[in-house]
Amino acid sequence: MASRTIENYLKQIYLSRPADEAQWLTMGKLSAAVGVTPGTATSMVRAISDAHLVEYEPRAGVRLTPAGEQLALHVLRRHRLIELLLVQVLGLDWSEVHEDAEELEHVVSDRLLMKIDEILQHPAFDPHGDPIPTAGGVIRRQDCCTLLDCPLGEPTSIARILDQSAEFLQYVNQCGLLPGAEIRVANRNHQAQTVELMAIKSGENQVVAMSFSVAEKFLVQLNEQKK
Amino acid sequence: MASRTIENYLKQIYLSRPADEAQWLTMGKLSAAVGVTPGTATSMVRAISDAHLVEYEPRAGVRLTPAGEQLALHVLRRHRLIELLLVQVLGLDWSEVHEDAEELEHVVSDRLLMKIDEILQHPAFDPHGDPIPTAGGVIRRQDCCTLLDCPLGEPTSIARILDQSAEFLQYVNQCGLLPGAEIRVANRNHQAQTVELMAIKSGENQVVAMSFSVAEKFLVQLNEQKK
DNA sequence: TAATTAACTTTGTCTTATCAAAGTCAATTG
DNA sequence: CAATTGACTTTGATAAGACAAAGTTAATTA
């Protein structure tokens, strides 16, 4: 069985993998993501590679094998189901469940996970809008764009928040930009590096402005047309 | 912060402590309870003693300090609240929650524990009838006797099951002897080393017989008189 | 192309937690 | 009171996971 440390490395390798499938994840990025020194990451990755969970190419980086990806997705499934449980059943605020889930994801048994999945009625997304892999290790790809590259003026909805820190999520709360919120991007100001948008909050329109770097943390979906 | 290993040692020292307060817990019993070799227990106890969580007297044994007892009770509180949560909210069977709780007790944050306590409405007992220490580290003493030394013929109730193994609890299920069940001890046969009792199960009386060694695992309380 | 630099790897050491096996103590037995 | 026995402790070794610092590579700059 993979130790909690190995589970963590695999999860971070999955989450930090570069968009281009052919690319390797560099050791620098991995060590930063896991929170260890580069030397530690190198030696751990060597060990994980001996277990055929990753491919490792010195000075190039690391990449999950199919077996490693399955394990990573399983950890992610646990993490996201737990987050949803903490919010929906135990009533914790969505801004504060990440840390707890980070620990719980390594100790929840398959039996318990099945029960959680059942109680939540086999949910597809966690409170942050992140997709929950199936028990079989399949993850649905969302076709989303960020607030930086979605069309202007059209009615869209917040689908997913990419920054899980408590402070950021509390800011998101205040703006009313939770997953599901209906919005419209009014304008992008390239000089000021800001995005301006309208949040449609219980009938009232609220104007929100944020920098490009913050806008990147929101994934949105075009609203489906009503026929 | 105490590591999960230290938490486990403290919990076992608490649970295995001899009935007589003045006695020390021997290292043999502790090492068996924790599931390590005696040498390992000795060196861990030395370390825990350096942290002033236990007193250790070579060749005599080990005993919790007030600080160590508080920590042990806190772990026990987590364990028992989690067990109740798994049964009442997640719908697991009471016979199978012990293992999960054994892991979860070391990772549940204070914040999460408070929520669990709230949702369960500050319960006093876990599914096995074990008392749950308060957040302040106070544990109510039950005045119970076992099926071996309770009075014969009088109406009593099962208060607590001391063996938490899944197989045993499944047997308890079958006999209908869950905590709260009303019973009456009919007879003790010292030659056969058996106890015979009546379980009052939904109006019908059911006769159950068990050996002295099994009878010891049930704690019972005299039923309160209705005025 | 040589020098510099940033990123990565190696090496040696540390901590925690464990076991096996050898050593010690003290209580019982003869 | 010596010998035996069982319980406990000590010692030495191991594995996992980490860091610091020294050593490599390879890309960039001059």
Coordinates of C-alpha atoms (C1' of nucleotides) in Angstrom, one line a residue:
Chain A
M1 CA 0.0 0.0 0.0
A2 CA 1.2 3.5 -0.8
S3 CA 2.2 5.5 2.2
R4 CA 0.5 8.8 2.9
T5 CA 3.7 10.5 1.7
I6 CA 3.5 8.7 -1.7
E7 CA -0.2 9.5 -2.0
N8 CA 0.6 13.2 -1.5
Y9 CA 3.4 13.2 -4.1
L10 CA 1.2 11.4 -6.6
K11 CA -1.7 13.9 -6.0
Q12 CA 0.6 16.9 -6.5
I13 CA 2.2 15.4 -9.6
Y14 CA -1.3 15.0 -11.0
L15 CA -2.5 18.5 -10.0
S16 CA 0.7 20.3 -11.1
R17 CA 1.2 18.4 -14.3
P18 CA 1.7 20.8 -17.3
A19 CA -1.3 21.4 -19.6
D20 CA 0.7 19.9 -22.5
E21 CA 0.4 16.1 -22.0
A22 CA 3.8 15.5 -23.6
Q23 CA 5.6 17.7 -21.1
W24 CA 7.3 16.5 -17.9
L25 CA 6.6 18.1 -14.5
T26 CA 9.9 19.7 -13.3
M27 CA 11.3 18.7 -9.9
G28 CA 11.4 22.3 -8.9
K29 CA 7.6 22.7 -9.3
L30 CA 6.9 19.4 -7.6
S31 CA 9.1 20.1 -4.6
A32 CA 7.4 23.5 -4.2
A33 CA 3.9 21.9 -4.5
V34 CA 4.7 19.2 -2.0
G35 CA 6.5 21.6 0.3
V36 CA 9.9 19.9 0.6
T37 CA 13.4 20.7 -0.6
P38 CA 14.3 19.8 -4.1
G39 CA 16.7 17.0 -2.9
T40 CA 13.9 15.4 -1.0
A41 CA 11.7 15.4 -4.0
T42 CA 14.4 13.8 -6.2
S43 CA 14.9 10.9 -3.8
M44 CA 11.2 10.3 -3.2
V45 CA 10.5 10.4 -6.9
R46 CA 13.3 7.9 -7.5
A47 CA 11.6 5.6 -4.9
I48 CA 8.1 6.1 -6.4
S49 CA 9.6 5.4 -9.8
D50 CA 11.0 2.1 -8.6
A51 CA 7.4 1.2 -7.7
H52 CA 6.4 2.0 -11.3
L53 CA 4.0 4.7 -10.3
V54 CA 5.8 7.4 -12.2
E55 CA 8.4 7.8 -14.9
Y56 CA 11.4 9.8 -13.9
E57 CA 13.9 11.3 -16.2
P58 CA 16.8 13.1 -14.5
R59 CA 17.0 16.8 -15.3
A60 CA 13.8 16.5 -17.3
G61 CA 11.2 15.8 -14.7
V62 CA 8.4 13.3 -13.7
R63 CA 5.2 12.0 -15.2
L64 CA 2.6 9.6 -13.9
T65 CA 2.2 6.1 -15.2
P66 CA -1.3 4.8 -15.7
A67 CA -1.1 3.0 -12.3
G68 CA 0.2 6.2 -10.6
E69 CA -2.6 8.3 -12.2
Q70 CA -5.3 5.9 -11.0
L71 CA -3.9 6.2 -7.4
A72 CA -3.7 10.0 -7.7
L73 CA -7.3 10.1 -8.9
H74 CA -8.4 7.9 -6.1
V75 CA -6.8 10.3 -3.6
L76 CA -8.5 13.2 -5.3
R77 CA -11.8 11.4 -5.2
R78 CA -11.4 10.9 -1.4
H79 CA -10.4 14.5 -1.0
R80 CA -13.3 16.0 -2.9
L81 CA -16.0 13.7 -1.5
I82 CA -14.8 14.5 2.0
E83 CA -14.9 18.2 1.2
L84 CA -18.5 17.9 0.0
L85 CA -19.4 15.9 3.1
L86 CA -18.0 18.4 5.4
V87 CA -20.0 21.2 3.8
Q88 CA -23.3 19.5 3.1
V89 CA -23.6 17.1 6.0
L90 CA -21.5 18.6 8.8
G91 CA -22.3 22.2 7.9
L92 CA -18.7 23.5 7.7
D93 CA -18.1 26.6 5.6
W94 CA -16.7 25.8 2.2
S95 CA -13.8 28.1 2.8
E96 CA -12.5 26.0 5.7
V97 CA -12.8 22.4 4.6
H98 CA -9.6 22.1 2.5
E99 CA -7.2 21.6 5.4
D100 CA -9.3 19.0 7.1
A101 CA -9.8 17.1 3.8
E102 CA -6.1 17.2 3.3
E103 CA -5.6 15.0 6.3
L104 CA -8.8 12.9 6.1
E105 CA -8.1 11.9 2.5
H106 CA -5.3 9.5 3.6
V107 CA -7.3 7.6 6.3
V108 CA -10.8 7.2 5.0
S109 CA -11.4 3.5 4.1
D110 CA -13.0 2.4 0.9
R111 CA -16.0 1.2 2.9
L112 CA -16.5 4.6 4.5
L113 CA -16.0 6.3 1.2
M114 CA -18.7 4.3 -0.4
K115 CA -21.1 5.4 2.3
I116 CA -20.2 9.0 1.9
D117 CA -20.7 8.7 -1.9
E118 CA -24.1 7.2 -1.3
I119 CA -25.2 9.8 1.2
L120 CA -24.2 12.6 -1.1
Q121 CA -26.0 10.8 -4.0
H122 CA -22.9 10.2 -6.2
P123 CA -22.1 13.9 -6.7
A124 CA -20.1 15.1 -9.7
F125 CA -18.5 18.2 -8.2
D126 CA -17.1 19.3 -4.8
P127 CA -17.9 22.7 -3.2
H128 CA -15.3 24.5 -5.2
G129 CA -16.6 23.1 -8.5
D130 CA -13.8 20.6 -8.8
P131 CA -14.9 17.4 -10.6
I132 CA -15.0 14.2 -8.5
P133 CA -13.3 11.2 -10.2
T134 CA -15.6 8.2 -10.3
A135 CA -14.8 5.1 -8.2
G136 CA -13.4 3.6 -11.5
G137 CA -10.9 6.5 -11.7
V138 CA -12.6 8.4 -14.5
I139 CA -12.7 12.2 -14.3
R140 CA -15.0 14.3 -16.5
R141 CA -13.2 17.1 -18.4
Q142 CA -15.1 20.4 -18.1
D143 CA -14.9 22.7 -21.0
C144 CA -14.5 25.9 -19.1
C145 CA -12.7 29.1 -19.7
T146 CA -11.3 31.6 -17.2
L147 CA -12.6 35.1 -16.6
L148 CA -9.7 36.2 -18.7
D149 CA -10.7 34.4 -21.9
C150 CA -14.5 34.0 -21.8
P151 CA -16.7 36.0 -24.1
L152 CA -17.7 39.5 -23.1
G153 CA -21.3 40.5 -22.4
E154 CA -22.8 37.0 -22.5
P155 CA -24.6 35.4 -19.5
T156 CA -22.3 32.9 -18.0
S157 CA -22.0 31.1 -14.6
I158 CA -19.1 30.5 -12.2
A159 CA -18.1 26.8 -12.5
R160 CA -15.0 26.4 -10.4
I161 CA -12.6 28.2 -8.1
L162 CA -9.0 27.3 -8.5
D163 CA -7.6 28.8 -5.3
Q164 CA -8.6 26.9 -2.2
S165 CA -7.1 29.1 0.5
A166 CA -9.5 30.1 3.2
E167 CA -8.8 33.8 2.7
F168 CA -9.5 33.8 -1.0
L169 CA -12.7 31.8 -0.6
Q170 CA -13.9 34.2 1.9
Y171 CA -13.4 37.0 -0.6
V172 CA -15.2 34.9 -3.1
N173 CA -18.1 34.6 -0.7
Q174 CA -18.3 38.3 -0.2
C175 CA -18.5 39.0 -3.9
G176 CA -21.1 36.3 -4.3
L177 CA -19.1 34.5 -6.9
L178 CA -19.7 30.9 -5.6
P179 CA -19.9 28.1 -8.2
G180 CA -23.3 28.4 -9.9
A181 CA -23.5 32.2 -9.6
E182 CA -24.7 33.9 -12.7
I183 CA -22.5 36.6 -14.1
R184 CA -21.7 38.6 -17.1
V185 CA -18.2 39.9 -17.9
A186 CA -18.6 43.6 -18.8
N187 CA -15.2 44.7 -19.7
R188 CA -11.5 43.9 -19.7
N189 CA -9.1 46.8 -19.2
H190 CA -5.7 45.8 -20.4
Q191 CA -4.0 49.0 -19.2
A192 CA -5.3 48.6 -15.7
Q193 CA -5.0 44.8 -15.9
T194 CA -8.6 44.5 -14.5
V195 CA -11.7 42.6 -15.3
E196 CA -15.1 44.1 -14.6
L197 CA -18.2 41.9 -14.2
M198 CA -21.8 42.0 -13.1
A199 CA -22.9 39.4 -10.5
I200 CA -26.6 38.7 -10.7
K201 CA -27.3 38.2 -7.0
S202 CA -31.0 37.6 -6.1
G203 CA -32.3 39.8 -8.8
E204 CA -29.9 42.7 -8.1
N205 CA -26.9 43.4 -10.2
Q206 CA -23.6 43.9 -8.4
V207 CA -20.5 45.2 -10.1
V208 CA -17.2 43.5 -9.2
A209 CA -13.7 44.4 -10.4
M210 CA -10.6 42.3 -10.0
S211 CA -7.1 42.1 -11.4
F212 CA -6.1 39.7 -14.2
S213 CA -4.2 37.5 -11.8
V214 CA -7.3 37.0 -9.7
A215 CA -9.6 36.6 -12.7
E216 CA -7.5 33.6 -13.7
K217 CA -8.7 31.8 -10.6
F218 CA -12.3 31.6 -11.8
L219 CA -13.5 29.1 -14.3
V220 CA -16.8 29.9 -16.0
Q221 CA -19.3 28.2 -18.3
L222 CA -21.6 29.7 -20.9
N223 CA -25.2 29.5 -19.7
E224 CA -27.2 27.0 -21.6
Q225 CA -29.9 28.5 -23.8
K226 CA -33.4 28.0 -22.7
K227 CA -35.4 26.7 -25.6
Chain B
M1 CA 2.1 18.5 19.3
A2 CA 1.9 14.9 20.2
S3 CA 2.5 12.5 17.2
R4 CA -0.1 9.9 16.3
T5 CA 2.2 7.3 17.9
I6 CA 2.3 9.2 21.2
E7 CA -1.5 9.7 21.1
N8 CA -1.9 5.9 20.7
Y9 CA 0.4 5.1 23.6
L10 CA -1.4 7.5 25.9
K11 CA -4.8 6.2 24.9
Q12 CA -3.7 2.6 25.5
I13 CA -2.1 3.5 28.9
Y14 CA -5.4 5.1 29.8
L15 CA -7.6 2.2 28.6
S16 CA -5.3 -0.5 30.1
R17 CA -4.6 1.2 33.4
P18 CA -5.3 -1.2 36.4
A19 CA -8.5 -0.7 38.4
D20 CA -6.5 0.2 41.5
E21 CA -5.4 3.8 41.0
A22 CA -2.2 3.3 43.0
Q23 CA -1.0 0.5 40.7
W24 CA 1.3 1.0 37.7
L25 CA 0.6 -0.4 34.3
T26 CA 3.2 -3.0 33.5
M27 CA 5.2 -2.6 30.3
G28 CA 4.2 -6.1 29.2
K29 CA 0.6 -5.2 29.1
L30 CA 1.2 -1.9 27.4
S31 CA 3.4 -3.4 24.7
A32 CA 0.6 -6.0 24.1
A33 CA -2.1 -3.3 24.0
V34 CA -0.1 -1.1 21.5
G35 CA 1.0 -4.0 19.5
V36 CA 4.8 -3.5 19.6
T37 CA 7.6 -5.5 21.2
P38 CA 8.4 -4.8 24.8
G39 CA 11.7 -3.1 24.0
T40 CA 9.9 -0.6 21.7
A41 CA 7.4 0.2 24.5
T42 CA 10.2 0.8 26.9
S43 CA 12.0 3.3 24.7
M44 CA 8.8 5.1 23.6
V45 CA 7.6 5.4 27.2
R46 CA 11.0 6.8 28.2
A47 CA 10.5 9.5 25.5
I48 CA 6.9 10.2 26.5
S49 CA 8.1 10.5 30.1
D50 CA 10.7 13.1 29.1
A51 CA 7.7 15.1 27.8
H52 CA 6.1 14.8 31.3
L53 CA 3.1 13.0 29.9
V54 CA 3.7 9.9 32.0
E55 CA 5.6 8.8 35.0
Y56 CA 7.9 5.8 34.3
E57 CA 9.5 3.6 37.0
P58 CA 11.8 1.0 35.5
R59 CA 10.6 -2.6 36.3
A60 CA 7.5 -1.2 37.9
G61 CA 5.6 0.3 35.0
V62 CA 4.0 3.5 33.7
R63 CA 1.2 5.9 34.8
L64 CA -0.3 9.0 33.2
T65 CA 0.4 12.4 34.6
P66 CA -2.5 14.8 34.7
A67 CA -1.3 16.3 31.4
G68 CA -1.1 12.9 29.8
E69 CA -4.5 11.9 31.0
Q70 CA -6.0 15.1 29.5
L71 CA -4.4 14.2 26.2
A72 CA -5.6 10.6 26.4
L73 CA -9.1 11.7 27.2
H74 CA -9.1 14.1 24.2
V75 CA -8.1 11.2 21.9
L76 CA -10.8 9.1 23.4
R77 CA -13.4 11.9 22.9
R78 CA -12.4 12.1 19.2
H79 CA -12.6 8.3 18.8
R80 CA -16.0 8.0 20.4
L81 CA -17.6 11.0 18.8
I82 CA -16.4 9.8 15.4
E83 CA -17.9 6.3 16.1
L84 CA -21.2 7.8 16.8
L85 CA -21.1 10.0 13.8
L86 CA -20.3 7.1 11.5
V87 CA -23.3 5.2 12.9
Q88 CA -25.9 7.9 13.3
V89 CA -25.1 10.2 10.3
L90 CA -23.3 8.0 7.8
G91 CA -25.3 4.9 8.5
L92 CA -22.4 2.4 9.1
D93 CA -23.1 -0.6 11.2
W94 CA -21.9 -0.2 14.8
S95 CA -19.9 -3.4 14.5
E96 CA -17.6 -2.0 11.8
V97 CA -16.9 1.6 12.9
H98 CA -14.0 0.9 15.3
E99 CA -11.3 0.5 12.7
D100 CA -12.2 3.6 10.9
A101 CA -12.4 5.6 14.1
E102 CA -9.0 4.3 15.1
E103 CA -7.5 6.1 12.1
L104 CA -9.7 9.2 12.1
E105 CA -9.2 10.0 15.7
H106 CA -5.7 11.2 14.9
V107 CA -6.6 13.6 12.1
V108 CA -9.9 15.3 13.0
S109 CA -9.3 18.9 13.9
D110 CA -10.8 20.6 16.9
R111 CA -13.0 22.7 14.7
L112 CA -14.4 19.7 12.9
L113 CA -14.8 17.9 16.2
M114 CA -16.9 20.7 17.6
K115 CA -19.2 20.5 14.6
I116 CA -19.6 16.8 15.0
D117 CA -20.4 17.2 18.7
E118 CA -23.0 19.9 17.8
I119 CA -24.7 17.7 15.1
L120 CA -24.9 14.8 17.5
Q121 CA -26.3 17.2 20.1
H122 CA -23.5 16.7 22.7
P123 CA -24.0 13.0 23.2
A124 CA -22.8 11.3 26.4
F125 CA -22.2 7.8 25.0
D126 CA -20.9 6.2 21.9
P127 CA -22.6 3.3 20.0
H128 CA -21.0 0.7 22.3
G129 CA -22.1 2.5 25.4
D130 CA -18.7 3.9 26.2
P131 CA -18.9 7.4 27.8
I132 CA -17.6 10.3 25.8
P133 CA -15.3 12.7 27.7
T134 CA -16.4 16.3 27.6
A135 CA -14.4 18.9 25.7
G136 CA -13.0 19.9 29.1
G137 CA -11.6 16.4 29.6
V138 CA -14.1 15.1 32.1
I139 CA -15.4 11.6 31.9
R140 CA -18.6 10.5 33.7
R141 CA -18.1 7.3 35.7
Q142 CA -20.8 4.8 35.2
D143 CA -21.8 2.7 38.1
C144 CA -22.3 -0.5 36.2
C145 CA -21.7 -4.2 37.0
T146 CA -21.0 -7.0 34.6
L147 CA -23.3 -9.9 33.8
L148 CA -21.2 -11.8 36.3
D149 CA -21.9 -9.7 39.4
C150 CA -25.2 -8.0 38.8
P151 CA -28.3 -9.2 40.9
L152 CA -30.3 -12.2 39.6
G153 CA -33.9 -11.9 38.5
E154 CA -34.1 -8.1 38.5
P155 CA -34.9 -6.1 35.4
T156 CA -31.7 -4.5 34.1
S157 CA -30.5 -3.0 30.8
I158 CA -27.3 -3.5 28.8
A159 CA -25.2 -0.4 29.3
R160 CA -22.0 -1.1 27.5
I161 CA -20.1 -3.7 25.5
L162 CA -16.4 -4.0 26.3
D163 CA -15.2 -6.0 23.3
Q164 CA -15.2 -3.8 20.1
S165 CA -14.2 -6.5 17.6
A166 CA -16.5 -6.7 14.6
E167 CA -17.2 -10.5 15.1
F168 CA -18.1 -10.1 18.7
L169 CA -20.4 -7.1 18.0
Q170 CA -22.2 -9.1 15.2
Y171 CA -22.8 -11.8 17.8
V172 CA -24.2 -9.2 20.1
N173 CA -26.5 -8.0 17.4
Q174 CA -27.9 -11.5 16.8
C175 CA -28.7 -11.9 20.5
G176 CA -30.3 -8.5 20.6
L177 CA -28.1 -7.4 23.4
L178 CA -27.3 -3.9 22.2
P179 CA -26.8 -1.1 24.7
G180 CA -30.3 -0.2 26.0
A181 CA -31.7 -3.7 25.6
E182 CA -33.8 -4.8 28.6
I183 CA -32.8 -8.1 30.2
R184 CA -33.0 -10.1 33.3
V185 CA -30.3 -12.5 34.4
A186 CA -32.1 -15.8 35.2
N187 CA -29.3 -18.0 36.5
R188 CA -25.5 -18.5 36.9
N189 CA -24.2 -22.1 36.6
H190 CA -20.8 -22.2 38.3
Q191 CA -20.2 -25.8 37.2
A192 CA -20.9 -25.1 33.6
Q193 CA -19.4 -21.6 33.9
T194 CA -22.4 -20.1 32.1
V195 CA -24.9 -17.2 32.6
E196 CA -28.5 -17.6 31.4
L197 CA -30.5 -14.5 30.8
M198 CA -33.8 -13.3 29.2
A199 CA -33.7 -10.7 26.6
I200 CA -36.9 -8.7 26.3
K201 CA -37.0 -8.1 22.6
S202 CA -40.1 -6.3 21.3
G203 CA -42.5 -7.9 23.8
E204 CA -41.1 -11.4 23.3
N205 CA -38.7 -13.0 25.7
Q206 CA -35.6 -14.7 24.3
V207 CA -33.3 -16.9 26.3
V208 CA -29.6 -16.4 25.8
A209 CA -26.8 -18.4 27.4
M210 CA -23.1 -17.5 27.5
S211 CA -19.9 -18.4 29.2
F212 CA -18.5 -16.4 32.2
S213 CA -15.7 -15.1 30.0
V214 CA -18.2 -13.7 27.5
A215 CA -20.6 -12.4 30.2
E216 CA -17.7 -10.3 31.6
K217 CA -17.8 -8.2 28.4
F218 CA -21.3 -6.9 29.1
L219 CA -21.9 -4.0 31.6
V220 CA -25.4 -3.6 32.8
Q221 CA -27.4 -1.1 34.9
L222 CA -30.4 -1.7 37.1
N223 CA -33.5 -0.3 35.5
E224 CA -34.8 2.8 37.2
Q225 CA -38.0 2.4 39.0
K226 CA -41.0 4.1 37.5
K227 CA -42.7 6.2 40.1
Chain C
dT1 C1' 33.5 29.9 -26.7
dA2 C1' 34.2 30.9 -21.9
dA3 C1' 31.9 32.4 -17.7
dT4 C1' 28.0 32.8 -15.1
dT5 C1' 23.8 31.2 -13.2
dA6 C1' 19.7 28.7 -12.1
dA7 C1' 18.0 24.2 -11.6
dC8 C1' 18.7 19.8 -10.3
dT9 C1' 21.1 15.7 -8.0
dT10 C1' 24.1 13.6 -4.6
dT11 C1' 25.9 12.9 -0.2
dG12 C1' 25.9 12.8 4.6
dT13 C1' 23.3 13.4 8.6
dC14 C1' 19.1 13.6 11.6
dT15 C1' 14.7 12.0 13.7
dT16 C1' 11.1 8.9 14.6
dA17 C1' 9.6 4.4 15.2
dT18 C1' 10.4 -0.1 14.9
dC19 C1' 12.5 -5.2 15.8
dA20 C1' 15.7 -8.9 17.2
dA21 C1' 18.6 -10.5 20.3
dA22 C1' 21.5 -10.1 24.2
dG23 C1' 21.7 -8.6 28.9
dT24 C1' 19.8 -7.7 33.6
dC25 C1' 16.8 -8.0 37.6
dA26 C1' 13.9 -10.1 40.9
dA27 C1' 10.7 -13.5 42.3
dT28 C1' 10.0 -18.2 42.8
dT29 C1' 11.4 -23.0 43.3
dG30 C1' 14.0 -26.7 45.0
Chain D
dC1 C1' 20.8 -19.9 49.5
dA2 C1' 21.7 -21.2 44.8
dA3 C1' 19.3 -22.0 40.4
dT4 C1' 15.8 -21.2 37.4
dT5 C1' 12.4 -18.5 35.2
dG6 C1' 9.8 -14.8 33.4
dA7 C1' 9.5 -10.0 32.8
dC8 C1' 11.8 -6.1 31.6
dT9 C1' 15.7 -3.2 29.6
dT10 C1' 19.6 -2.3 26.6
dT11 C1' 21.9 -2.4 22.4
dG12 C1' 22.5 -2.4 17.6
dA13 C1' 20.4 -2.3 13.2
dT14 C1' 16.9 -0.9 9.9
dA15 C1' 13.5 1.9 7.2
dA16 C1' 11.0 6.1 6.0
dG17 C1' 11.2 10.6 5.2
dA18 C1' 13.3 14.8 5.8
dC19 C1' 17.2 18.9 5.5
dA20 C1' 21.6 21.2 4.4
dA21 C1' 25.2 21.8 1.7
dA22 C1' 28.2 20.4 -1.8
dG23 C1' 28.5 18.9 -6.5
dT24 C1' 26.6 18.6 -11.5
dT25 C1' 24.3 20.1 -15.8
dA26 C1' 22.8 22.8 -19.1
dA27 C1' 21.2 27.1 -20.5
dT28 C1' 22.2 31.9 -20.9
dT29 C1' 25.0 35.8 -21.3
dA30 C1' 28.9 38.1 -22.7

